[in-house]
PDB file of C-alpha atoms in Angstrom:
ATOM      1  CA  MET A   1      -7.677 -13.683  -0.350  1.00 42.00           C
ATOM      2  CA  MET A   2      -5.684 -12.783  -3.561  1.00 43.00           C
ATOM      3  CA  ASN A   3      -2.184 -13.079  -4.264  1.00 43.00           C
ATOM      4  CA  ALA A   4      -0.057  -9.871  -5.244  1.00 42.00           C
ATOM      5  CA  ASN A   5       2.490 -10.077  -7.714  1.00 42.00           C
ATOM      6  CA  ASN A   6       5.949 -10.042  -6.299  1.00 42.00           C
ATOM      7  CA  MET A   7       7.525  -7.960  -9.727  1.00 45.00           C
ATOM      8  CA  THR A   8       7.443  -4.208  -9.484  1.00 53.00           C
ATOM      9  CA  ASN A   9       6.167  -1.833 -12.036  1.00 64.00           C
ATOM     10  CA  ALA A  10       8.940   0.779 -12.601  1.00 61.00           C
ATOM     11  CA  ASP A  11       6.413   2.757 -15.104  1.00 74.00           C
ATOM     12  CA  ALA A  12       3.411   2.691 -12.315  1.00 84.00           C
ATOM     13  CA  PRO A  13       2.864   5.331  -9.668  1.00 93.00           C
ATOM     14  CA  ILE A  14       4.407   4.446  -6.340  1.00 96.00           C
ATOM     15  CA  LEU A  15       1.033   4.640  -5.241  1.00 97.00           C
ATOM     16  CA  SER A  16      -2.506   4.310  -6.765  1.00 97.00           C
ATOM     17  CA  ILE A  17      -5.589   4.636  -5.011  1.00 97.00           C
ATOM     18  CA  ARG A  18      -8.921   4.281  -6.877  1.00 97.00           C
ATOM     19  CA  ASN A  19     -12.481   4.683  -5.728  1.00 97.00           C
ATOM     20  CA  LEU A  20     -11.780   4.149  -1.899  1.00 97.00           C
ATOM     21  CA  GLN A  21     -14.304   4.311   0.741  1.00 97.00           C
ATOM     22  CA  LYS A  22     -14.529   4.061   4.294  1.00 97.00           C
ATOM     23  CA  SER A  23     -17.141   4.384   6.719  1.00 95.00           C
ATOM     24  CA  PHE A  24     -17.565   4.280  10.681  1.00 93.00           C
ATOM     25  CA  ASP A  25     -20.969   2.821  11.338  1.00 90.00           C
ATOM     26  CA  SER A  26     -23.314   5.527   9.457  1.00 89.00           C
ATOM     27  CA  LEU A  27     -20.615   8.088   9.062  1.00 90.00           C
ATOM     28  CA  HIS A  28     -19.150   7.990   5.432  1.00 91.00           C
ATOM     29  CA  VAL A  29     -15.560   9.589   5.903  1.00 95.00           C
ATOM     30  CA  LEU A  30     -14.176   8.599   2.454  1.00 96.00           C
ATOM     31  CA  GLU A  31     -16.252   8.634  -0.617  1.00 94.00           C
ATOM     32  CA  ASP A  32     -14.763   7.683  -3.907  1.00 94.00           C
ATOM     33  CA  ILE A  33     -11.376   8.853  -3.342  1.00 96.00           C
ATOM     34  CA  SER A  34      -8.881   8.466  -6.285  1.00 97.00           C
ATOM     35  CA  LEU A  35      -5.397   9.797  -6.574  1.00 96.00           C
ATOM     36  CA  SER A  36      -1.824   8.671  -7.531  1.00 96.00           C
ATOM     37  CA  VAL A  37       1.791   9.551  -6.350  1.00 97.00           C
ATOM     38  CA  GLU A  38       4.657   9.461  -8.706  1.00 96.00           C
ATOM     39  CA  ARG A  39       8.077   8.553  -7.392  1.00 96.00           C
ATOM     40  CA  GLY A  40      10.180  11.633  -6.290  1.00 96.00           C
ATOM     41  CA  ASN A  41       7.008  13.736  -5.705  1.00 96.00           C
ATOM     42  CA  VAL A  42       5.657  15.461  -2.911  1.00 97.00           C
ATOM     43  CA  VAL A  43       2.072  15.342  -2.165  1.00 97.00           C
ATOM     44  CA  SER A  44       0.298  17.542   0.089  1.00 97.00           C
ATOM     45  CA  ILE A  45      -3.265  16.685   1.544  1.00 97.00           C
ATOM     46  CA  ILE A  46      -4.827  19.986   2.858  1.00 96.00           C
ATOM     47  CA  GLY A  47      -8.683  20.623   4.172  1.00 95.00           C
ATOM     48  CA  PRO A  48     -10.674  21.091   7.273  1.00 94.00           C
ATOM     49  CA  SER A  49     -10.861  18.943  10.408  1.00 90.00           C
ATOM     50  CA  GLY A  50     -12.926  15.913   9.827  1.00 90.00           C
ATOM     51  CA  SER A  51     -12.365  15.715   6.084  1.00 93.00           C
ATOM     52  CA  GLY A  52     -10.968  12.522   5.991  1.00 94.00           C
ATOM     53  CA  LYS A  53      -7.229  13.293   5.405  1.00 96.00           C
ATOM     54  CA  SER A  54      -5.840  11.378   8.273  1.00 94.00           C
ATOM     55  CA  THR A  55      -8.179   8.450   7.534  1.00 96.00           C
ATOM     56  CA  LEU A  56      -6.901   8.412   4.059  1.00 97.00           C
ATOM     57  CA  LEU A  57      -3.360   8.080   5.236  1.00 96.00           C
ATOM     58  CA  ARG A  58      -4.417   5.325   7.676  1.00 95.00           C
ATOM     59  CA  CYS A  59      -6.095   3.203   4.814  1.00 96.00           C
ATOM     60  CA  ALA A  60      -3.216   3.533   2.538  1.00 96.00           C
ATOM     61  CA  SER A  61      -0.730   2.362   5.142  1.00 95.00           C
ATOM     62  CA  PHE A  62      -3.313  -0.601   6.348  1.00 95.00           C
ATOM     63  CA  LEU A  63      -3.904   0.826   9.791  1.00 94.00           C
ATOM     64  CA  GLU A  64      -7.513   1.169   8.675  1.00 95.00           C
ATOM     65  CA  HIS A  65      -9.343  -1.393   6.586  1.00 95.00           C
ATOM     66  CA  ALA A  66     -10.981   0.366   3.633  1.00 96.00           C
ATOM     67  CA  ASP A  67     -14.764  -0.926   2.874  1.00 96.00           C
ATOM     68  CA  GLY A  68     -13.964  -0.423  -0.856  1.00 96.00           C
ATOM     69  CA  GLY A  69     -11.938   0.270  -3.849  1.00 97.00           C
ATOM     70  CA  ASP A  70      -8.252  -0.203  -4.778  1.00 98.00           C
ATOM     71  CA  ILE A  71      -4.886   0.479  -3.437  1.00 97.00           C
ATOM     72  CA  LEU A  72      -1.939  -0.579  -5.471  1.00 97.00           C
ATOM     73  CA  TYR A  73       1.769  -0.080  -4.767  1.00 96.00           C
ATOM     74  CA  ASP A  74       4.002   0.105  -7.954  1.00 94.00           C
ATOM     75  CA  GLY A  75       1.023  -1.210  -9.684  1.00 94.00           C
ATOM     76  CA  GLN A  76       0.490  -4.123  -7.476  1.00 95.00           C
ATOM     77  CA  TYR A  77      -2.712  -4.657  -5.793  1.00 97.00           C
ATOM     78  CA  ALA A  78      -2.676  -4.371  -1.917  1.00 97.00           C
ATOM     79  CA  LEU A  79      -6.509  -3.981  -2.119  1.00 97.00           C
ATOM     80  CA  LYS A  80      -8.513  -4.739  -5.099  1.00 97.00           C
ATOM     81  CA  ASN A  81     -12.342  -4.235  -5.228  1.00 95.00           C
ATOM     82  CA  GLY A  82     -12.354  -4.210  -1.332  1.00 94.00           C
ATOM     83  CA  VAL A  83     -10.378  -7.354  -0.732  1.00 95.00           C
ATOM     84  CA  TYR A  84      -6.935  -7.360   0.719  1.00 96.00           C
ATOM     85  CA  ALA A  85      -3.974  -9.397  -0.464  1.00 95.00           C
ATOM     86  CA  HIS A  86      -2.721 -12.089   1.749  1.00 95.00           C
ATOM     87  CA  ARG A  87      -1.206 -11.049   5.031  1.00 93.00           C
ATOM     88  CA  SER A  88       2.128 -12.065   3.862  1.00 92.00           C
ATOM     89  CA  GLU A  89       1.777  -9.971   1.085  1.00 93.00           C
ATOM     90  CA  LEU A  90       0.515  -7.011   2.895  1.00 93.00           C
ATOM     91  CA  ASN A  91       3.653  -7.323   5.229  1.00 91.00           C
ATOM     92  CA  ARG A  92       5.768  -6.752   2.059  1.00 92.00           C
ATOM     93  CA  PHE A  93       4.122  -3.877   1.296  1.00 94.00           C
ATOM     94  CA  ARG A  94       4.265  -2.325   4.775  1.00 93.00           C
ATOM     95  CA  THR A  95       8.037  -2.556   4.195  1.00 91.00           C
ATOM     96  CA  ARG A  96       7.674   0.155   1.512  1.00 93.00           C
ATOM     97  CA  PHE A  97       6.221   2.973   3.063  1.00 95.00           C
ATOM     98  CA  GLY A  98       7.087   4.931   6.918  1.00 94.00           C
ATOM     99  CA  LEU A  99       4.886   6.688   8.716  1.00 93.00           C
ATOM    100  CA  VAL A 100       5.391   9.692  10.980  1.00 94.00           C
ATOM    101  CA  PHE A 101       2.560  10.755  13.265  1.00 88.00           C
ATOM    102  CA  GLN A 102       1.637  14.149  14.708  1.00 85.00           C
ATOM    103  CA  ASN A 103       2.075  12.876  18.465  1.00 85.00           C
ATOM    104  CA  PHE A 104       5.425  10.997  17.493  1.00 87.00           C
ATOM    105  CA  GLN A 105       4.612   7.689  19.212  1.00 88.00           C
ATOM    106  CA  LEU A 106       8.079   6.954  20.474  1.00 94.00           C
ATOM    107  CA  PHE A 107       8.741   4.032  23.025  1.00 94.00           C
ATOM    108  CA  PRO A 108       9.499   6.284  26.115  1.00 95.00           C
ATOM    109  CA  HIS A 109      11.486   3.406  27.866  1.00 96.00           C
ATOM    110  CA  TYR A 110      13.907   3.177  24.614  1.00 97.00           C
ATOM    111  CA  SER A 111      16.872   5.587  24.152  1.00 97.00           C
ATOM    112  CA  VAL A 112      16.709   7.232  20.884  1.00 97.00           C
ATOM    113  CA  LEU A 113      19.240   5.127  19.508  1.00 97.00           C
ATOM    114  CA  ARG A 114      17.227   2.100  19.986  1.00 96.00           C
ATOM    115  CA  ASN A 115      13.956   3.905  18.910  1.00 96.00           C
ATOM    116  CA  ILE A 116      15.079   4.411  15.529  1.00 97.00           C
ATOM    117  CA  SER A 117      17.157   0.881  15.014  1.00 97.00           C
ATOM    118  CA  GLU A 118      14.733  -1.398  16.851  1.00 95.00           C
ATOM    119  CA  ALA A 119      12.497  -2.137  13.759  1.00 93.00           C
ATOM    120  CA  PRO A 120      14.920  -2.917  11.008  1.00 94.00           C
ATOM    121  CA  ILE A 121      16.718  -5.010  13.628  1.00 94.00           C
ATOM    122  CA  LEU A 122      13.690  -7.042  14.549  1.00 92.00           C
ATOM    123  CA  HIS A 123      13.164  -7.609  10.402  1.00 89.00           C
ATOM    124  CA  GLY A 124      16.439  -9.360  10.385  1.00 91.00           C
ATOM    125  CA  GLU A 125      18.967  -6.896   9.221  1.00 94.00           C
ATOM    126  CA  ASP A 126      22.369  -6.937  10.658  1.00 95.00           C
ATOM    127  CA  LYS A 127      22.641  -5.086  13.699  1.00 95.00           C
ATOM    128  CA  ALA A 128      25.873  -3.402  13.115  1.00 96.00           C
ATOM    129  CA  GLU A 129      24.653  -2.055   9.845  1.00 96.00           C
ATOM    130  CA  VAL A 130      21.603  -0.604  11.262  1.00 96.00           C
ATOM    131  CA  LEU A 131      23.208   0.966  14.276  1.00 96.00           C
ATOM    132  CA  GLU A 132      25.729   2.920  11.860  1.00 96.00           C
ATOM    133  CA  ARG A 133      22.792   3.840   9.585  1.00 96.00           C
ATOM    134  CA  ALA A 134      21.062   5.171  12.643  1.00 97.00           C
ATOM    135  CA  MET A 135      23.736   7.206  13.757  1.00 97.00           C
ATOM    136  CA  GLU A 136      24.021   8.812  10.138  1.00 96.00           C
ATOM    137  CA  LEU A 137      20.413   9.586  10.451  1.00 96.00           C
ATOM    138  CA  LEU A 138      20.767  11.131  13.767  1.00 95.00           C
ATOM    139  CA  LYS A 139      23.615  13.392  12.068  1.00 94.00           C
ATOM    140  CA  LYS A 140      21.159  14.150   9.308  1.00 93.00           C
ATOM    141  CA  MET A 141      18.537  15.336  11.706  1.00 94.00           C
ATOM    142  CA  GLY A 142      20.763  17.610  13.614  1.00 92.00           C
ATOM    143  CA  LEU A 143      20.678  15.277  16.697  1.00 94.00           C
ATOM    144  CA  GLU A 144      24.417  14.191  17.014  1.00 93.00           C
ATOM    145  CA  GLY A 145      25.075  13.460  20.903  1.00 94.00           C
ATOM    146  CA  LYS A 146      21.513  12.454  21.628  1.00 96.00           C
ATOM    147  CA  GLU A 147      21.742   8.544  20.662  1.00 96.00           C
ATOM    148  CA  LYS A 148      21.548   7.804  24.616  1.00 96.00           C
ATOM    149  CA  ALA A 149      19.014  10.370  25.497  1.00 97.00           C
ATOM    150  CA  TYR A 150      15.129   9.173  26.082  1.00 97.00           C
ATOM    151  CA  PRO A 151      12.120  10.971  24.656  1.00 96.00           C
ATOM    152  CA  PHE A 152      11.067  12.804  27.770  1.00 95.00           C
ATOM    153  CA  GLN A 153      14.736  14.499  27.457  1.00 96.00           C
ATOM    154  CA  LEU A 154      14.039  16.085  24.046  1.00 95.00           C
ATOM    155  CA  SER A 155      12.153  18.878  22.866  1.00 92.00           C
ATOM    156  CA  GLY A 156       8.880  18.215  20.819  1.00 91.00           C
ATOM    157  CA  GLY A 157      10.892  19.389  17.670  1.00 91.00           C
ATOM    158  CA  GLN A 158      13.710  16.829  18.484  1.00 94.00           C
ATOM    159  CA  GLN A 159      11.302  13.994  19.315  1.00 94.00           C
ATOM    160  CA  GLN A 160       9.463  14.503  15.872  1.00 92.00           C
ATOM    161  CA  ARG A 161      12.940  14.404  14.049  1.00 94.00           C
ATOM    162  CA  VAL A 162      13.496  11.131  16.052  1.00 95.00           C
ATOM    163  CA  ALA A 163      10.450   9.857  14.811  1.00 95.00           C
ATOM    164  CA  ILE A 164      11.474  10.874  11.038  1.00 95.00           C
ATOM    165  CA  ALA A 165      14.750   9.171  11.507  1.00 96.00           C
ATOM    166  CA  ARG A 166      13.022   5.889  12.844  1.00 96.00           C
ATOM    167  CA  ALA A 167      10.865   5.977   9.840  1.00 95.00           C
ATOM    168  CA  LEU A 168      13.973   6.470   7.429  1.00 96.00           C
ATOM    169  CA  CYS A 169      15.903   3.737   8.983  1.00 96.00           C
ATOM    170  CA  MET A 170      13.244   1.300   7.497  1.00 94.00           C
ATOM    171  CA  ARG A 171      14.662   2.609   4.131  1.00 95.00           C
ATOM    172  CA  PRO A 172      11.075   3.072   2.876  1.00 95.00           C
ATOM    173  CA  GLU A 173       9.953   4.190  -0.642  1.00 96.00           C
ATOM    174  CA  ILE A 174       7.456   6.522   0.327  1.00 97.00           C
ATOM    175  CA  LEU A 175       6.908   8.507   3.668  1.00 97.00           C
ATOM    176  CA  TYR A 176       3.317   9.342   5.235  1.00 97.00           C
ATOM    177  CA  PHE A 177       3.166  12.499   7.327  1.00 95.00           C
ATOM    178  CA  ASP A 178       0.053  12.974   9.285  1.00 94.00           C
ATOM    179  CA  GLU A 179       0.143  16.504  10.784  1.00 92.00           C
ATOM    180  CA  PRO A 180       3.809  16.166  11.570  1.00 90.00           C
ATOM    181  CA  THR A 181       3.889  19.821  13.121  1.00 89.00           C
ATOM    182  CA  SER A 182       0.240  20.020  14.853  1.00 87.00           C
ATOM    183  CA  ALA A 183       1.809  19.219  18.472  1.00 82.00           C
ATOM    184  CA  LEU A 184       4.440  21.966  17.889  1.00 86.00           C
ATOM    185  CA  ASP A 185       4.807  25.326  18.657  1.00 87.00           C
ATOM    186  CA  PRO A 186       5.986  27.746  15.922  1.00 86.00           C
ATOM    187  CA  GLU A 187       9.796  27.665  16.693  1.00 84.00           C
ATOM    188  CA  LEU A 188       9.657  23.738  16.674  1.00 86.00           C
ATOM    189  CA  THR A 189       7.335  23.601  13.809  1.00 89.00           C
ATOM    190  CA  GLY A 190      10.311  25.332  11.707  1.00 89.00           C
ATOM    191  CA  GLU A 191      12.755  22.787  12.700  1.00 89.00           C
ATOM    192  CA  VAL A 192      10.464  19.669  11.506  1.00 90.00           C
ATOM    193  CA  LEU A 193       9.532  21.332   8.300  1.00 92.00           C
ATOM    194  CA  LYS A 194      13.097  22.205   7.654  1.00 92.00           C
ATOM    195  CA  VAL A 195      13.945  18.592   7.537  1.00 93.00           C
ATOM    196  CA  ILE A 196      11.056  17.571   5.355  1.00 94.00           C
ATOM    197  CA  ARG A 197      12.273  20.298   2.637  1.00 94.00           C
ATOM    198  CA  GLN A 198      15.504  18.741   2.684  1.00 94.00           C
ATOM    199  CA  LEU A 199      13.994  15.388   2.183  1.00 95.00           C
ATOM    200  CA  ALA A 200      12.038  16.817  -0.692  1.00 95.00           C
ATOM    201  CA  ASP A 201      15.092  18.280  -2.068  1.00 95.00           C
ATOM    202  CA  GLU A 202      16.626  14.877  -2.064  1.00 95.00           C
ATOM    203  CA  LYS A 203      13.334  13.472  -4.253  1.00 95.00           C
ATOM    204  CA  MET A 204      11.992  11.461  -1.304  1.00 96.00           C
ATOM    205  CA  THR A 205       8.505  10.682  -2.077  1.00 97.00           C
ATOM    206  CA  MET A 206       6.069  11.856   0.428  1.00 97.00           C
ATOM    207  CA  VAL A 207       2.316  12.245   1.192  1.00 97.00           C
ATOM    208  CA  VAL A 208       2.162  15.121   3.909  1.00 97.00           C
ATOM    209  CA  VAL A 209      -1.254  15.756   5.583  1.00 96.00           C
ATOM    210  CA  THR A 210      -0.997  19.577   6.695  1.00 94.00           C
ATOM    211  CA  HIS A 211      -2.098  22.455   7.739  1.00 92.00           C
ATOM    212  CA  GLU A 212       1.001  24.741   7.047  1.00 92.00           C
ATOM    213  CA  MET A 213      -0.026  26.384   3.975  1.00 93.00           C
ATOM    214  CA  PRO A 214       3.041  28.287   2.696  1.00 92.00           C
ATOM    215  CA  PHE A 215       5.109  24.679   3.120  1.00 93.00           C
ATOM    216  CA  ALA A 216       2.586  23.026   1.149  1.00 94.00           C
ATOM    217  CA  LYS A 217       2.992  25.635  -1.518  1.00 93.00           C
ATOM    218  CA  ALA A 218       6.401  25.840  -1.674  1.00 93.00           C
ATOM    219  CA  VAL A 219       7.465  22.053  -1.297  1.00 94.00           C
ATOM    220  CA  SER A 220       4.752  20.043  -3.123  1.00 96.00           C
ATOM    221  CA  ASN A 221       4.515  18.883  -6.519  1.00 96.00           C
ATOM    222  CA  ARG A 222       0.892  18.612  -6.238  1.00 97.00           C
ATOM    223  CA  VAL A 223      -1.596  19.685  -3.509  1.00 97.00           C
ATOM    224  CA  ILE A 224      -5.058  17.822  -2.884  1.00 97.00           C
ATOM    225  CA  PHE A 225      -7.762  19.659  -1.049  1.00 97.00           C
ATOM    226  CA  MET A 226     -10.329  17.345   0.653  1.00 97.00           C
ATOM    227  CA  ALA A 227     -13.396  18.186   2.470  1.00 96.00           C
ATOM    228  CA  GLY A 228     -16.477  16.092   3.442  1.00 93.00           C
ATOM    229  CA  GLY A 229     -14.731  13.264   2.698  1.00 95.00           C
ATOM    230  CA  VAL A 230     -14.249  13.701  -1.132  1.00 96.00           C
ATOM    231  CA  ILE A 231     -11.286  15.315  -3.296  1.00 97.00           C
ATOM    232  CA  VAL A 232     -12.801  18.641  -4.093  1.00 97.00           C
ATOM    233  CA  GLU A 233      -9.947  19.941  -5.980  1.00 96.00           C
ATOM    234  CA  GLN A 234      -6.239  19.058  -6.694  1.00 96.00           C
ATOM    235  CA  GLY A 235      -3.365  20.393  -8.820  1.00 96.00           C
ATOM    236  CA  ASP A 236      -0.496  22.151  -9.085  1.00 96.00           C
ATOM    237  CA  PRO A 237       0.242  24.084  -5.677  1.00 96.00           C
ATOM    238  CA  LYS A 238       0.507  27.732  -7.436  1.00 94.00           C
ATOM    239  CA  GLU A 239      -2.965  27.068  -9.113  1.00 95.00           C
ATOM    240  CA  VAL A 240      -4.649  25.430  -5.989  1.00 96.00           C
ATOM    241  CA  PHE A 241      -3.679  28.410  -3.718  1.00 95.00           C
ATOM    242  CA  GLU A 242      -3.611  31.360  -6.348  1.00 94.00           C
ATOM    243  CA  ASN A 243      -6.608  30.314  -8.577  1.00 95.00           C
ATOM    244  CA  PRO A 244      -8.476  27.808  -7.032  1.00 95.00           C
ATOM    245  CA  ARG A 245     -11.665  26.301  -9.121  1.00 95.00           C
ATOM    246  CA  GLU A 246     -13.844  25.620  -6.601  1.00 96.00           C
ATOM    247  CA  GLU A 247     -15.880  27.861  -4.069  1.00 96.00           C
ATOM    248  CA  ARG A 248     -15.347  25.281  -1.206  1.00 95.00           C
ATOM    249  CA  THR A 249     -11.528  25.493  -1.827  1.00 96.00           C
ATOM    250  CA  ARG A 250     -11.771  29.182  -1.798  1.00 95.00           C
ATOM    251  CA  GLN A 251     -13.441  29.586   1.439  1.00 94.00           C
ATOM    252  CA  PHE A 252     -11.151  27.244   3.189  1.00 95.00           C
ATOM    253  CA  LEU A 253      -8.145  29.285   1.959  1.00 93.00           C
ATOM    254  CA  ARG A 254      -9.522  32.535   2.991  1.00 90.00           C
ATOM    255  CA  VAL A 255      -9.102  31.679   6.569  1.00 85.00           C
ATOM    256  CA  PHE A 256      -5.247  31.448   5.926  1.00 77.00           C
ATOM    257  CA  GLU A 257      -5.255  34.842   4.309  1.00 68.00           C
ATOM    258  CA  ARG A 258      -6.541  36.801   7.482  1.00 57.00           C
TER     259      ARG A 258
END
């Protein structure tokens, strides 16, 4: 095991991934993936189902073990040449990011307020301060008065906004969204995208796996198109959507023009 340097590098991208590889048995899901995310930017990852988008997020957040490559946060190695940092170092890296899943993953037997506040309290933060922060986040998410409700009493859009508040309550430096609207109908999708747009306006660093093409074009600083476990094309959203260089990208985007 290697040790990570505890000092941060303010000049480094908040996230750097180099030559990342991941296979499940003989299936190569990620092949030589390299990307970086600058602080304050929104990077959207688009592509067909099975292209490796969600696996990429799961590797970046250590939910899946990569087979090779590097993962760095603020210039510090969490993974170097396929070897992970010590568990204690990985736990420190985990405090830097938050995760929002497509299926909410709220605790059904916890109230909304407890769902949001539980993790930072367990991490040793002052309970009163955490509860105050959680209430502020509920207001920000348009969920005032819902703190005593349980997930089953909320709409899908409200549950996803609780999930976003839960991630934000840990005060992460970067937020990962894995298809945050795929389980929602169009009206509720708009609720969630509005919140993400607001976070983008506030310069929250985000990586968003999404099938919402107008949203990706409007909100992102950079768009990455993945297919077959590789990055086919990436760049400025206007260029990728209006003047894609690669035929595979053009084929994918034609589906959304119909």
